[in-house]
mmCIF file of C-alpha atoms in Angstrom:
data_model
loop_
_atom_site.group_PDB
_atom_site.id
_atom_site.type_symbol
_atom_site.label_atom_id
_atom_site.label_comp_id
_atom_site.label_asym_id
_atom_site.label_seq_id
_atom_site.Cartn_x
_atom_site.Cartn_y
_atom_site.Cartn_z
ATOM 1 C CA MET A 1 -116.962 -83.838 -72.668
ATOM 2 C CA VAL A 2 -115.569 -82.722 -76.017
ATOM 3 C CA ASN A 3 -114.025 -79.243 -75.817
ATOM 4 C CA ILE A 4 -114.940 -77.612 -79.128
ATOM 5 C CA ARG A 5 -116.873 -74.483 -80.121
ATOM 6 C CA PRO A 6 -120.652 -74.847 -80.360
ATOM 7 C CA ILE A 7 -121.854 -74.435 -83.941
ATOM 8 C CA SER A 8 -125.104 -73.205 -85.475
ATOM 9 C CA LYS A 9 -127.855 -75.684 -86.291
ATOM 10 C CA GLU A 10 -127.273 -74.996 -89.999
ATOM 11 C CA LEU A 11 -123.583 -75.871 -89.781
ATOM 12 C CA ALA A 12 -124.363 -78.879 -87.586
ATOM 13 C CA LEU A 13 -126.761 -80.187 -90.232
ATOM 14 C CA LYS A 14 -124.200 -79.634 -93.006
ATOM 15 C CA ALA A 15 -121.500 -81.370 -90.954
ATOM 16 C CA GLU A 16 -123.816 -84.336 -90.404
ATOM 17 C CA LYS A 17 -124.959 -84.591 -94.043
ATOM 18 C CA GLU A 18 -121.750 -83.759 -95.901
ATOM 19 C CA LEU A 19 -118.943 -84.634 -93.481
ATOM 20 C CA ASN A 20 -120.374 -87.703 -91.689
ATOM 21 C CA GLU A 21 -120.160 -85.906 -88.332
ATOM 22 C CA LYS A 22 -121.929 -87.805 -85.555
ATOM 23 C CA PRO A 23 -121.995 -85.774 -82.317
ATOM 24 C CA GLU A 24 -122.049 -88.900 -80.175
ATOM 25 C CA ARG A 25 -118.822 -90.140 -81.820
ATOM 26 C CA ILE A 26 -116.755 -86.941 -81.974
ATOM 27 C CA GLN A 27 -114.922 -87.624 -78.703
ATOM 28 C CA GLU A 28 -114.168 -91.203 -79.740
ATOM 29 C CA ASP A 29 -112.700 -90.062 -83.063
ATOM 30 C CA ILE A 30 -110.645 -87.303 -81.415
ATOM 31 C CA ASP A 31 -109.307 -89.785 -78.862
ATOM 32 C CA ALA A 32 -108.331 -92.193 -81.655
ATOM 33 C CA LEU A 33 -106.333 -89.472 -83.430
ATOM 34 C CA ARG A 34 -104.708 -88.349 -80.177
ATOM 35 C CA ALA A 35 -103.665 -91.936 -79.413
ATOM 36 C CA TRP A 36 -102.166 -92.303 -82.903
ATOM 37 C CA ILE A 37 -100.172 -89.069 -82.512
ATOM 38 C CA ALA A 38 -98.848 -90.282 -79.148
ATOM 39 C CA LYS A 39 -97.586 -93.479 -80.822
ATOM 40 C CA THR A 40 -95.980 -91.679 -83.781
ATOM 41 C CA PRO A 41 -92.458 -90.795 -82.583
ATOM 42 C CA TYR A 42 -91.473 -88.419 -85.408
ATOM 43 C CA LEU A 43 -94.606 -86.280 -85.084
ATOM 44 C CA ARG A 44 -94.954 -83.271 -82.774
ATOM 45 C CA ALA A 45 -98.572 -82.236 -83.324
ATOM 46 C CA ARG A 46 -101.279 -80.268 -81.598
ATOM 47 C CA THR A 47 -103.680 -82.539 -79.771
ATOM 48 C CA ASP A 48 -106.361 -80.142 -78.528
ATOM 49 C CA ASP A 49 -109.933 -81.100 -79.386
ATOM 50 C CA GLN A 50 -110.615 -78.127 -81.668
ATOM 51 C CA PHE A 51 -107.548 -78.691 -83.867
ATOM 52 C CA LEU A 52 -108.292 -82.396 -84.227
ATOM 53 C CA VAL A 53 -111.983 -81.902 -84.996
ATOM 54 C CA ASN A 54 -111.025 -79.340 -87.653
ATOM 55 C CA ILE A 55 -108.839 -81.997 -89.287
ATOM 56 C CA LEU A 56 -111.578 -84.623 -89.009
ATOM 57 C CA ARG A 57 -114.091 -82.294 -90.639
ATOM 58 C CA GLY A 58 -111.693 -81.560 -93.475
ATOM 59 C CA CYS A 59 -111.314 -85.327 -94.030
ATOM 60 C CA LYS A 60 -115.032 -86.157 -93.691
ATOM 61 C CA TYR A 61 -114.290 -88.173 -90.540
ATOM 62 C CA SER A 62 -112.093 -90.753 -92.234
ATOM 63 C CA LEU A 63 -109.552 -91.548 -89.547
ATOM 64 C CA GLU A 64 -107.009 -92.814 -92.081
ATOM 65 C CA LYS A 65 -107.304 -89.659 -94.197
ATOM 66 C CA ALA A 66 -107.065 -87.549 -91.043
ATOM 67 C CA LYS A 67 -103.817 -89.282 -90.044
ATOM 68 C CA THR A 68 -102.409 -88.705 -93.526
ATOM 69 C CA LYS A 69 -103.485 -85.054 -93.418
ATOM 70 C CA ILE A 70 -101.878 -84.401 -90.015
ATOM 71 C CA ASP A 71 -98.663 -86.065 -91.198
ATOM 72 C CA ALA A 72 -98.645 -83.984 -94.425
ATOM 73 C CA TYR A 73 -99.587 -80.786 -92.586
ATOM 74 C CA TYR A 74 -96.574 -80.951 -90.271
ATOM 75 C CA THR A 75 -94.172 -82.588 -92.734
ATOM 76 C CA ILE A 76 -94.681 -79.883 -95.373
ATOM 77 C CA ARG A 77 -94.485 -77.078 -92.800
ATOM 78 C CA THR A 78 -91.227 -78.446 -91.422
ATOM 79 C CA ALA A 79 -89.698 -78.811 -94.894
ATOM 80 C CA PHE A 80 -91.047 -75.437 -96.118
ATOM 81 C CA SER A 81 -89.168 -73.634 -93.349
ATOM 82 C CA GLU A 82 -88.679 -70.342 -95.219
ATOM 83 C CA VAL A 83 -92.416 -69.708 -94.875
ATOM 84 C CA PHE A 84 -93.492 -71.630 -91.771
ATOM 85 C CA SER A 85 -90.639 -71.025 -89.309
ATOM 86 C CA ASP A 86 -89.780 -67.974 -87.181
ATOM 87 C CA ARG A 87 -93.353 -66.678 -87.076
ATOM 88 C CA TYR A 88 -92.983 -65.373 -83.531
ATOM 89 C CA PRO A 89 -92.502 -62.656 -82.553
ATOM 90 C CA ILE A 90 -94.698 -60.997 -85.173
ATOM 91 C CA THR A 91 -92.354 -58.327 -86.507
ATOM 92 C CA ASP A 92 -93.054 -54.814 -87.726
ATOM 93 C CA LYS A 93 -92.267 -55.963 -91.255
ATOM 94 C CA MET A 94 -94.806 -58.779 -91.015
ATOM 95 C CA ILE A 95 -97.459 -56.312 -89.828
ATOM 96 C CA GLU A 96 -96.471 -53.962 -92.652
ATOM 97 C CA ILE A 97 -97.144 -56.778 -95.148
ATOM 98 C CA LEU A 98 -100.429 -57.710 -93.453
ATOM 99 C CA ARG A 99 -101.602 -54.105 -93.842
ATOM 100 C CA LEU A 100 -101.220 -54.410 -97.630
ATOM 101 C CA GLY A 101 -104.400 -56.503 -97.595
ATOM 102 C CA ILE A 102 -103.026 -59.298 -99.767
ATOM 103 C CA ILE A 103 -105.113 -62.086 -98.191
ATOM 104 C CA LEU A 104 -108.484 -61.086 -96.750
ATOM 105 C CA PRO A 105 -111.176 -63.468 -95.497
ATOM 106 C CA LEU A 106 -114.439 -61.614 -96.097
ATOM 107 C CA PRO A 107 -116.862 -61.037 -93.213
ATOM 108 C CA GLU A 108 -120.047 -62.477 -94.745
ATOM 109 C CA THR A 109 -120.964 -65.914 -96.088
ATOM 110 C CA ASP A 110 -123.794 -66.824 -98.446
ATOM 111 C CA GLY A 111 -126.095 -68.060 -95.702
ATOM 112 C CA PRO A 112 -125.236 -69.405 -92.243
ATOM 113 C CA ASP A 113 -123.800 -72.614 -93.680
ATOM 114 C CA GLY A 114 -121.966 -71.047 -96.647
ATOM 115 C CA PRO A 115 -118.239 -71.401 -97.347
ATOM 116 C CA ARG A 116 -115.886 -68.638 -96.249
ATOM 117 C CA ILE A 117 -114.822 -66.353 -99.089
ATOM 118 C CA VAL A 118 -111.157 -65.341 -99.133
ATOM 119 C CA LEU A 119 -109.949 -62.501 -101.366
ATOM 120 C CA SER A 120 -106.312 -62.576 -102.513
ATOM 121 C CA ARG A 121 -104.603 -59.557 -104.128
ATOM 122 C CA VAL A 122 -101.021 -60.524 -104.883
ATOM 123 C CA GLY A 123 -100.456 -57.389 -106.988
ATOM 124 C CA MET A 124 -100.609 -55.246 -103.850
ATOM 125 C CA TYR A 125 -96.998 -55.863 -102.808
ATOM 126 C CA ASP A 126 -93.835 -54.235 -104.103
ATOM 127 C CA PRO A 127 -91.663 -57.032 -105.558
ATOM 128 C CA GLU A 128 -88.542 -54.927 -105.086
ATOM 129 C CA LYS A 129 -89.256 -54.469 -101.376
ATOM 130 C CA TYR A 130 -90.364 -57.923 -100.244
ATOM 131 C CA THR A 131 -89.309 -61.468 -101.096
ATOM 132 C CA LEU A 132 -91.888 -64.196 -101.755
ATOM 133 C CA PRO A 133 -90.993 -66.066 -98.520
ATOM 134 C CA GLU A 134 -91.486 -62.823 -96.551
ATOM 135 C CA LEU A 135 -94.780 -62.249 -98.302
ATOM 136 C CA PHE A 136 -96.204 -65.696 -97.640
ATOM 137 C CA LYS A 137 -94.757 -66.007 -94.119
ATOM 138 C CA SER A 138 -96.816 -62.937 -93.200
ATOM 139 C CA THR A 139 -100.007 -63.512 -95.154
ATOM 140 C CA LEU A 140 -100.340 -67.161 -94.108
ATOM 141 C CA LEU A 141 -100.622 -65.979 -90.498
ATOM 142 C CA ILE A 142 -104.117 -64.892 -91.510
ATOM 143 C CA THR A 143 -105.068 -68.234 -93.026
ATOM 144 C CA ASP A 144 -103.840 -70.066 -89.917
ATOM 145 C CA VAL A 145 -105.984 -67.860 -87.668
ATOM 146 C CA LEU A 146 -108.911 -68.336 -90.049
ATOM 147 C CA HIS A 147 -108.658 -72.131 -89.914
ATOM 148 C CA LEU A 148 -108.246 -71.982 -86.143
ATOM 149 C CA THR A 149 -111.281 -69.789 -85.436
ATOM 150 C CA ASP A 150 -113.812 -70.107 -88.277
ATOM 151 C CA ASP A 151 -116.276 -73.006 -88.314
ATOM 152 C CA ASN A 152 -117.679 -72.012 -91.709
ATOM 153 C CA VAL A 153 -114.305 -72.605 -93.338
ATOM 154 C CA THR A 154 -113.723 -75.946 -91.597
ATOM 155 C CA ILE A 155 -117.247 -77.279 -92.255
ATOM 156 C CA ALA A 156 -118.435 -75.556 -95.444
ATOM 157 C CA GLY A 157 -115.020 -74.990 -97.011
ATOM 158 C CA GLN A 158 -113.362 -72.030 -98.710
ATOM 159 C CA THR A 159 -114.102 -70.105 -101.888
ATOM 160 C CA SER A 160 -111.152 -68.061 -103.148
ATOM 161 C CA ILE A 161 -111.227 -64.925 -105.266
ATOM 162 C CA GLN A 162 -107.818 -64.227 -106.801
ATOM 163 C CA ASP A 163 -107.569 -60.626 -108.010
ATOM 164 C CA SER A 164 -104.506 -60.105 -110.223
ATOM 165 C CA LYS A 165 -104.914 -56.347 -110.611
ATOM 166 C CA GLY A 166 -101.526 -54.656 -110.384
ATOM 167 C CA VAL A 167 -99.556 -57.815 -111.178
ATOM 168 C CA THR A 168 -96.559 -56.888 -113.347
ATOM 169 C CA MET A 169 -93.657 -58.683 -114.965
ATOM 170 C CA ALA A 170 -91.631 -57.755 -111.889
ATOM 171 C CA HIS A 171 -94.073 -59.759 -109.745
ATOM 172 C CA LEU A 172 -94.110 -62.725 -112.108
ATOM 173 C CA SER A 173 -90.333 -62.881 -112.341
ATOM 174 C CA LYS A 174 -90.148 -63.572 -108.595
ATOM 175 C CA PHE A 175 -92.002 -66.871 -108.965
ATOM 176 C CA ASN A 176 -89.898 -69.915 -109.711
ATOM 177 C CA PRO A 177 -91.017 -73.526 -110.255
ATOM 178 C CA LEU A 178 -89.660 -74.784 -106.936
ATOM 179 C CA PHE A 179 -91.450 -72.169 -104.855
ATOM 180 C CA MET A 180 -94.662 -72.745 -106.820
ATOM 181 C CA LYS A 181 -94.404 -76.478 -106.228
ATOM 182 C CA LYS A 182 -93.942 -75.912 -102.498
ATOM 183 C CA MET A 183 -96.937 -73.582 -102.365
ATOM 184 C CA SER A 184 -99.143 -75.973 -104.335
ATOM 185 C CA MET A 185 -98.256 -78.848 -101.981
ATOM 186 C CA ALA A 186 -98.953 -76.707 -98.918
ATOM 187 C CA PHE A 187 -102.223 -75.565 -100.526
ATOM 188 C CA GLN A 188 -103.454 -79.046 -101.526
ATOM 189 C CA GLU A 189 -101.850 -81.662 -99.294
ATOM 190 C CA GLY A 190 -101.036 -79.693 -96.162
ATOM 191 C CA ASN A 191 -104.268 -77.709 -96.038
ATOM 192 C CA PRO A 192 -107.085 -79.129 -93.880
ATOM 193 C CA THR A 193 -109.716 -76.987 -95.638
ATOM 194 C CA ARG A 194 -111.828 -78.118 -98.595
ATOM 195 C CA ILE A 195 -111.538 -75.767 -101.580
ATOM 196 C CA LYS A 196 -115.006 -75.120 -103.045
ATOM 197 C CA GLY A 197 -114.047 -72.704 -105.801
ATOM 198 C CA LEU A 198 -111.218 -70.614 -107.289
ATOM 199 C CA HIS A 199 -112.343 -67.438 -109.051
ATOM 200 C CA TYR A 200 -109.769 -65.373 -110.976
ATOM 201 C CA VAL A 201 -110.440 -61.735 -111.875
ATOM 202 C CA ASN A 202 -108.408 -58.946 -113.519
ATOM 203 C CA THR A 203 -106.080 -61.431 -115.162
ATOM 204 C CA PRO A 204 -103.507 -59.724 -117.443
ATOM 205 C CA PRO A 205 -102.077 -61.781 -120.337
ATOM 206 C CA ALA A 206 -98.709 -62.116 -118.592
ATOM 207 C CA PHE A 207 -100.434 -63.638 -115.558
ATOM 208 C CA LEU A 208 -101.868 -66.437 -117.699
ATOM 209 C CA SER A 209 -98.326 -67.681 -118.459
ATOM 210 C CA LEU A 210 -97.672 -68.137 -114.742
ATOM 211 C CA PHE A 211 -101.135 -69.507 -114.051
ATOM 212 C CA ASN A 212 -100.990 -72.136 -116.804
ATOM 213 C CA PHE A 213 -97.687 -73.359 -115.357
ATOM 214 C CA PHE A 214 -99.067 -73.325 -111.802
ATOM 215 C CA LYS A 215 -102.036 -75.441 -112.942
ATOM 216 C CA THR A 216 -99.680 -78.304 -113.762
ATOM 217 C CA PHE A 217 -99.165 -78.778 -110.005
ATOM 218 C CA LEU A 218 -102.901 -78.865 -109.195
ATOM 219 C CA ASN A 219 -104.985 -82.003 -108.892
ATOM 220 C CA ASP A 220 -107.998 -82.565 -111.148
ATOM 221 C CA LYS A 221 -110.544 -81.766 -108.433
ATOM 222 C CA VAL A 222 -109.036 -78.333 -107.806
ATOM 223 C CA LYS A 223 -108.684 -77.665 -111.553
ATOM 224 C CA SER A 224 -112.384 -78.406 -112.055
ATOM 225 C CA ARG A 225 -113.297 -75.647 -109.599
ATOM 226 C CA ILE A 226 -111.395 -72.860 -111.365
ATOM 227 C CA ARG A 227 -113.308 -70.003 -113.021
ATOM 228 C CA MET A 228 -111.667 -67.218 -115.041
ATOM 229 C CA TYR A 229 -113.435 -63.871 -115.549
ATOM 230 C CA GLY A 230 -110.830 -61.487 -116.967
ATOM 231 C CA ASP A 231 -112.101 -58.050 -115.963
ATOM 232 C CA ASN A 232 -115.799 -58.990 -116.255
ATOM 233 C CA MET A 233 -117.029 -58.304 -112.728
ATOM 234 C CA GLU A 234 -120.651 -58.868 -113.742
ATOM 235 C CA GLU A 235 -119.819 -62.510 -114.438
ATOM 236 C CA LEU A 236 -118.157 -62.802 -111.028
ATOM 237 C CA HIS A 237 -121.288 -61.393 -109.393
ATOM 238 C CA LYS A 238 -123.316 -64.258 -110.888
ATOM 239 C CA ASN A 239 -121.312 -66.657 -108.706
ATOM 240 C CA ILE A 240 -120.384 -64.400 -105.766
ATOM 241 C CA PRO A 241 -123.276 -62.121 -104.734
ATOM 242 C CA LYS A 242 -122.315 -58.443 -104.570
ATOM 243 C CA ARG A 243 -123.540 -58.138 -100.970
ATOM 244 C CA LEU A 244 -120.707 -60.465 -99.864
ATOM 245 C CA LEU A 245 -117.965 -58.398 -101.505
ATOM 246 C CA PRO A 246 -116.073 -55.312 -100.309
ATOM 247 C CA ALA A 247 -117.260 -51.891 -101.451
ATOM 248 C CA GLU A 248 -114.356 -51.693 -103.913
ATOM 249 C CA TYR A 249 -115.873 -54.676 -105.746
ATOM 250 C CA GLY A 250 -119.341 -53.185 -105.865
ATOM 251 C CA GLY A 251 -120.359 -54.898 -102.653
ATOM 252 C CA GLU A 252 -121.764 -54.160 -99.219
ATOM 253 C CA ALA A 253 -119.381 -56.018 -96.884
ATOM 254 C CA GLY A 254 -117.267 -53.049 -95.749
ATOM 255 C CA THR A 255 -114.153 -51.543 -97.257
ATOM 256 C CA ILE A 256 -110.804 -53.194 -97.969
ATOM 257 C CA ALA A 257 -109.216 -50.954 -95.320
ATOM 258 C CA GLU A 258 -111.740 -52.016 -92.654
ATOM 259 C CA ILE A 259 -111.420 -55.717 -93.432
ATOM 260 C CA THR A 260 -107.619 -55.474 -93.522
ATOM 261 C CA GLU A 261 -107.390 -53.807 -90.114
ATOM 262 C CA HIS A 262 -109.766 -56.377 -88.630
ATOM 263 C CA TRP A 263 -107.412 -59.188 -89.703
ATOM 264 C CA VAL A 264 -104.256 -57.383 -88.573
ATOM 265 C CA GLN A 265 -105.740 -57.112 -85.085
ATOM 266 C CA LYS A 266 -106.969 -60.715 -85.156
ATOM 267 C CA VAL A 267 -103.473 -61.977 -86.004
ATOM 268 C CA LEU A 268 -101.937 -59.871 -83.218
ATOM 269 C CA GLU A 269 -104.493 -61.292 -80.760
ATOM 270 C CA HIS A 270 -103.189 -64.767 -81.627
ATOM 271 C CA ALA A 271 -99.479 -64.000 -81.212
ATOM 272 C CA GLU A 272 -99.159 -66.576 -78.409
ATOM 273 C CA TYR A 273 -100.617 -69.218 -80.716
ATOM 274 C CA PHE A 274 -97.727 -68.692 -83.148
ATOM 275 C CA LYS A 275 -95.227 -68.755 -80.290
ATOM 276 C CA GLU A 276 -96.578 -72.151 -79.230
ATOM 277 C CA ASP A 277 -96.827 -73.344 -82.833
ATOM 278 C CA ALA A 278 -93.034 -73.226 -83.196
ATOM 279 C CA LYS A 279 -92.667 -76.407 -81.138
ATOM 280 C CA TYR A 280 -94.745 -78.503 -83.548
ATOM 281 C CA GLY A 281 -93.512 -80.261 -86.666
ATOM 282 C CA THR A 282 -91.717 -83.487 -87.574
ATOM 283 C CA ASP A 283 -88.395 -84.968 -86.506
ATOM 284 C CA GLU A 284 -87.354 -86.796 -89.657
ATOM 285 C CA LYS A 285 -84.539 -88.622 -87.843
ATOM 286 C CA LYS A 286 -87.238 -90.573 -86.013
ATOM 287 C CA ARG A 287 -89.390 -91.384 -89.057
ATOM 288 C CA PRO A 288 -89.267 -95.096 -89.992
ATOM 289 C CA GLY A 289 -87.782 -95.651 -93.427
ATOM 290 C CA ARG A 290 -86.787 -92.779 -95.671
ATOM 291 C CA PRO A 291 -87.034 -89.309 -94.099
ATOM 292 C CA LYS A 292 -89.222 -86.725 -95.818
ATOM 293 C CA ASN A 293 -87.262 -83.521 -96.319
ATOM 294 C CA ALA A 294 -87.253 -80.581 -98.716
ATOM 295 C CA GLU A 295 -85.139 -82.398 -101.291
ATOM 296 C CA ASN A 296 -87.338 -85.457 -101.724
ATOM 297 C CA LEU A 297 -90.635 -83.631 -101.185
ATOM 298 C CA PHE A 298 -90.075 -80.691 -103.511
ATOM 299 C CA GLY A 299 -87.035 -81.534 -105.639
ATOM 300 C CA ILE A 300 -83.487 -80.210 -105.324
ATOM 301 C CA GLU A 301 -83.377 -76.427 -105.509
ATOM 302 C CA GLY A 302 -80.458 -76.396 -107.918
ATOM 303 C CA SER A 303 -82.467 -78.335 -110.504
ATOM 304 C CA PHE A 304 -84.827 -75.416 -111.095
ATOM 305 C CA ARG A 305 -84.229 -72.122 -112.803
ATOM 306 C CA GLN A 306 -86.184 -68.898 -112.634
ATOM 307 C CA LEU A 307 -89.197 -68.817 -114.944
ATOM 308 C CA SER A 308 -88.844 -66.494 -117.905
ATOM 309 C CA PHE A 309 -91.796 -64.741 -119.511
ATOM 310 C CA ASP A 310 -92.077 -63.409 -123.046
#
């Protein structure tokens, strides 16, 4: 019997209608993926039922797309080692960054089958104190736990709110084209979750320079789901109901401090998951044909210079 979490009838109906999920075939599809992983010598991948069904849901049960997604997921994580390696033990500095509340999945969804809303606040970190790899190594612990434990995000997808309040030239100067390319590939190709919307608020003029460059790395589907609001929160509320937002955004879903502490504890509860996760990835020496490494995936680091902003 398939060993996955039971889901609500609303999510089950959405999975059936939108993702082509057929309960009687789930085990067969999981077994097919597991057999493919076993025959793929360069791939060290998780093979538990829940991980594989999450991938299948993200790929609408196309086995070929699921294979490509698993390959990309582990290939990008292996090549992007400055963010995805050495995530256990969870250090005091990583917890310190988590407590800044930079990435926060919100507790409520718009209905039982609604997408998970994730609030990002990149302006909350001190660019003189933390490097970008340190920042993302820590904050992506939360997104991994979210994708591991949340059936709304794997079935209904994710809606992101990007709040740029507090972003300064010092923040923007830390971003360089290579790192942005790596992040965009991890976000689009190595992410098993469907992105349903990207909402940008409190966007200072300087941020738009970075954002317009970042957009060049995004595919057309993601670009079409971007909404910009400036500091007009009333416009945001037309798309994201206030009751789903934290109190600081005029909402009813708890405070930023409460939501932040919830996710710090949730990450700590999954420390063993990150310990185990270290053994997964790709061995490019065993890949048939040309290996996929940081140089040919992302471009040679020396070919990029730091972005400058006027």
